XYZ file of N, CA, C and O in Angstrom:
284
model
N 26.870 0.445 -4.088
C 25.533 0.108 -3.375
C 25.731 -0.573 -2.254
O 26.437 -1.618 -2.073
N 25.026 -0.137 -1.119
C 25.211 -0.859 0.154
C 24.144 -2.078 0.184
O 23.296 -2.004 -0.500
N 24.407 -2.802 1.185
C 23.655 -3.943 1.419
C 22.388 -3.595 2.330
O 22.687 -3.005 3.424
N 21.177 -3.940 1.985
C 20.077 -3.536 2.791
C 19.158 -4.764 3.103
O 19.241 -5.767 2.295
N 18.465 -4.659 4.373
C 17.634 -5.632 4.748
C 16.288 -4.895 4.743
O 16.182 -3.899 5.330
N 15.266 -5.653 4.215
C 13.963 -5.194 4.030
C 12.938 -5.912 4.983
O 13.197 -7.085 5.084
N 11.983 -5.178 5.376
C 10.708 -5.781 6.230
C 9.522 -5.547 5.089
O 9.491 -4.518 4.507
N 8.725 -6.521 4.973
C 7.548 -6.484 4.321
C 6.263 -6.512 5.143
O 6.272 -7.504 5.950
N 5.495 -5.753 4.952
C 4.113 -5.708 5.644
C 2.987 -5.684 4.564
O 3.260 -5.162 3.452
N 1.696 -5.892 5.091
C 0.634 -5.791 4.331
C -0.324 -4.725 4.754
O -0.575 -4.640 5.902
N -0.690 -3.800 3.873
C -1.832 -2.809 4.171
C -2.781 -2.796 3.178
O -2.679 -3.254 2.118
N -3.936 -2.226 3.586
C -5.123 -2.133 2.739
C -5.474 -0.555 2.617
O -5.554 0.030 3.711
N -5.603 -0.090 1.411
C -6.112 1.264 1.128
C -7.453 1.097 0.569
O -7.842 0.238 -0.203
N -8.306 2.227 0.759
C -9.740 2.191 0.177
C -9.889 3.665 -0.384
O -9.502 4.666 0.143
N -10.748 3.655 -1.354
C -11.183 4.993 -1.778
C -12.669 4.826 -2.621
O -12.824 3.943 -3.226
N -13.285 5.952 -2.630
C -14.444 6.068 -3.397
C -14.194 6.555 -4.870
O -15.007 6.421 -5.687
N -13.036 7.156 -5.134
C -12.575 7.711 -6.276
C -11.950 6.586 -7.424
O -12.472 6.626 -8.479
N -10.840 5.905 -6.936
C -10.275 5.055 -7.885
C -9.248 4.138 -7.139
O -8.940 4.322 -6.012
N -8.765 3.194 -7.989
C -7.700 2.387 -7.561
C -6.504 3.019 -7.161
O -5.762 2.749 -6.247
N -6.155 3.925 -8.056
C -4.755 4.731 -7.822
C -4.971 5.607 -6.508
O -3.983 5.691 -5.873
N -6.171 6.108 -6.400
C -6.325 6.923 -5.047
C -6.226 5.937 -3.830
O -5.757 6.466 -2.821
N -6.840 4.741 -4.018
C -6.630 3.930 -2.785
C -5.256 3.342 -2.594
O -4.787 3.472 -1.274
N -4.426 3.316 -3.555
C -2.958 2.982 -3.444
C -2.232 4.260 -2.759
O -1.568 4.152 -1.803
N -2.474 5.490 -3.256
C -1.847 6.548 -2.802
C -2.207 6.938 -1.318
O -1.335 7.223 -0.524
N -3.493 6.635 -0.911
C -4.000 6.837 0.474
C -3.266 5.751 1.472
O -2.835 6.302 2.617
N -3.032 4.668 0.885
C -2.430 3.694 1.696
C -1.025 3.893 1.964
O -0.578 3.903 3.072
N -0.307 4.339 0.847
C 1.184 4.577 1.029
C 1.331 5.906 1.803
O 2.339 6.040 2.564
N 0.629 6.858 1.505
C 0.708 8.084 2.239
C 0.494 7.805 3.827
O 1.352 8.368 4.713
N -0.529 7.257 4.182
C -0.839 6.932 5.567
C 0.347 5.990 6.295
O 0.764 6.283 7.307
N 0.681 5.093 5.495
C 1.818 4.266 5.933
C 3.147 4.968 6.205
O 3.958 4.881 7.062
N 3.385 5.905 5.141
C 4.512 6.756 5.324
C 4.738 7.540 6.540
O 5.680 8.228 6.991
N 3.483 7.923 7.149
C 3.428 8.834 8.159
C 3.965 8.265 9.492
O 4.404 8.769 10.478
N 4.134 6.817 9.577
C 4.401 6.122 10.778
C 5.649 5.043 10.401
O 6.165 4.675 11.412
N 5.927 4.876 9.154
C 7.037 4.052 8.846
C 7.993 4.733 7.938
O 7.777 5.383 7.042
N 9.259 4.655 8.453
C 10.262 5.314 7.773
C 10.856 4.396 6.626
O 10.652 3.061 6.705
N 11.340 5.042 5.744
C 12.137 4.322 4.495
C 11.380 3.275 3.666
O 11.840 2.275 3.384
N 10.083 3.740 3.504
C 9.285 2.968 2.513
C 10.077 2.977 1.248
O 10.332 4.034 0.815
N 10.171 1.758 0.490
C 10.876 1.716 -0.750
C 10.095 1.243 -1.917
O 10.279 1.563 -3.157
N 9.066 0.270 -1.711
C 8.306 -0.091 -2.897
C 7.034 -0.833 -2.440
O 6.929 -0.970 -1.228
N 6.111 -1.080 -3.435
C 4.915 -1.766 -3.034
C 4.590 -2.795 -4.225
O 4.963 -2.512 -5.329
N 3.720 -3.547 -3.818
C 3.249 -4.502 -4.769
C 1.648 -4.743 -4.571
O 1.224 -4.977 -3.297
N 0.848 -4.600 -5.565
C -0.495 -4.731 -5.396
C -0.954 -6.326 -5.357
O -0.557 -6.973 -6.399
N -1.409 -6.775 -4.245
C -1.712 -8.284 -4.387
C -3.046 -8.545 -4.495
O -3.563 -9.697 -4.835
N -4.011 -7.676 -4.223
C -5.462 -7.850 -4.417
C -6.237 -6.636 -4.615
O -5.843 -5.531 -4.074
N -7.225 -6.665 -5.415
C -7.974 -5.385 -5.764
C -9.413 -5.996 -5.617
O -9.898 -6.953 -6.297
N -10.278 -5.175 -4.853
C -11.722 -5.525 -4.825
C -12.562 -4.181 -5.106
O -12.010 -3.061 -4.822
N -13.822 -4.312 -4.953
C -14.726 -3.193 -5.081
C -16.037 -3.548 -4.614
O -16.435 -4.723 -4.442
N -16.819 -2.529 -4.361
C -18.156 -2.707 -4.052
C -19.003 -1.928 -5.058
O -18.878 -0.929 -5.551
N -20.205 -2.684 -5.318
C -21.069 -2.076 -6.334
C -22.503 -1.779 -5.774
O -22.866 -2.636 -4.863
N -22.908 -0.651 -6.110
C -24.188 -0.075 -5.647
C -25.003 0.418 -6.994
O -24.384 1.241 -7.626
N -26.184 -0.137 -6.983
C -27.032 0.292 -8.121
C -26.335 0.159 -9.514
O -26.424 1.119 -10.222
N -25.342 -0.871 -9.798
C -24.827 -1.014 -11.071
C -23.678 -0.209 -11.278
O -23.275 -0.153 -12.431
N -23.110 0.471 -10.361
C -21.991 1.369 -10.503
C -21.117 1.050 -9.398
O -21.343 0.544 -8.295
N -19.638 1.067 -9.684
C -18.640 0.921 -8.784
C -18.724 2.088 -7.669
O -18.861 3.354 -8.040
N -18.966 1.791 -6.444
C -19.046 2.630 -5.322
C -17.829 2.785 -4.379
O -17.598 3.849 -3.782
N -16.913 1.847 -4.477
C -15.859 1.880 -3.526
C -14.688 0.801 -3.929
O -15.064 -0.257 -4.555
N -13.469 1.182 -3.911
C -12.348 0.412 -4.169
C -11.691 0.084 -3.015
O -11.450 0.929 -2.185
N -11.064 -1.083 -2.992
C -10.144 -1.587 -2.019
C -8.984 -2.360 -2.562
O -9.309 -3.197 -3.258
N -7.768 -2.021 -2.069
C -6.637 -2.494 -2.703
C -5.673 -3.062 -1.428
O -5.353 -2.195 -0.639
N -5.213 -4.264 -1.726
C -4.340 -4.668 -0.636
C -2.839 -4.636 -1.259
O -2.701 -5.051 -2.449
N -2.017 -4.135 -0.570
C -0.613 -3.929 -0.882
C 0.206 -4.687 0.066
O 0.171 -4.747 1.243
N 1.415 -5.069 -0.485
C 2.586 -5.582 0.311
C 3.667 -4.444 0.029
O 3.904 -3.967 -1.079
N 4.186 -3.798 1.168
C 4.812 -2.725 1.191
C 6.252 -3.190 1.884
O 6.321 -3.789 2.967
N 7.415 -2.732 1.175
C 8.758 -3.023 1.699
C 9.407 -1.777 2.231
O 9.238 -0.708 1.564
N 10.109 -1.769 3.264
C 10.876 -0.676 3.798
C 12.116 -1.243 4.281
O 12.338 -2.468 4.858
N 13.098 -0.311 4.471
C 14.403 -0.667 4.866
C 14.502 -0.697 6.382
O 13.942 0.203 7.066
N 15.246 -1.756 6.970
C 15.316 -1.844 8.515
C 16.441 -0.964 8.755
O 17.495 -0.925 8.274
N 16.392 -0.337 9.949
C 17.544 0.445 10.531
C 18.637 -0.597 10.960
O 18.390 -1.563 11.374
N 19.760 0.091 11.170
C 20.815 -0.671 11.703
C 21.616 -1.332 10.894
O 21.565 -1.465 9.845
N 22.524 -2.387 11.489
C 23.239 -3.256 10.794
C 24.583 -2.839 10.288
O 25.288 -3.419 9.701
N 24.901 -1.522 10.517
C 26.115 -0.926 10.124
C 27.245 -1.187 11.166
O 27.008 -1.078 12.245
């Protein structure tokens, strides 16, 4: 196993469908511009209520990715 160095950033995903969809949208969008995403951690979950129903989900993620170089 090689030694890796990781960078951690925070991103926020949102969805009107579900928490899982908010997470997937955030990871999909981040992976379009950041190489070598390796893991995520949900740090905060929020929602918006309209007329007694959940209308919107928002999830804050810490995302780790491998840094290039070092070889």
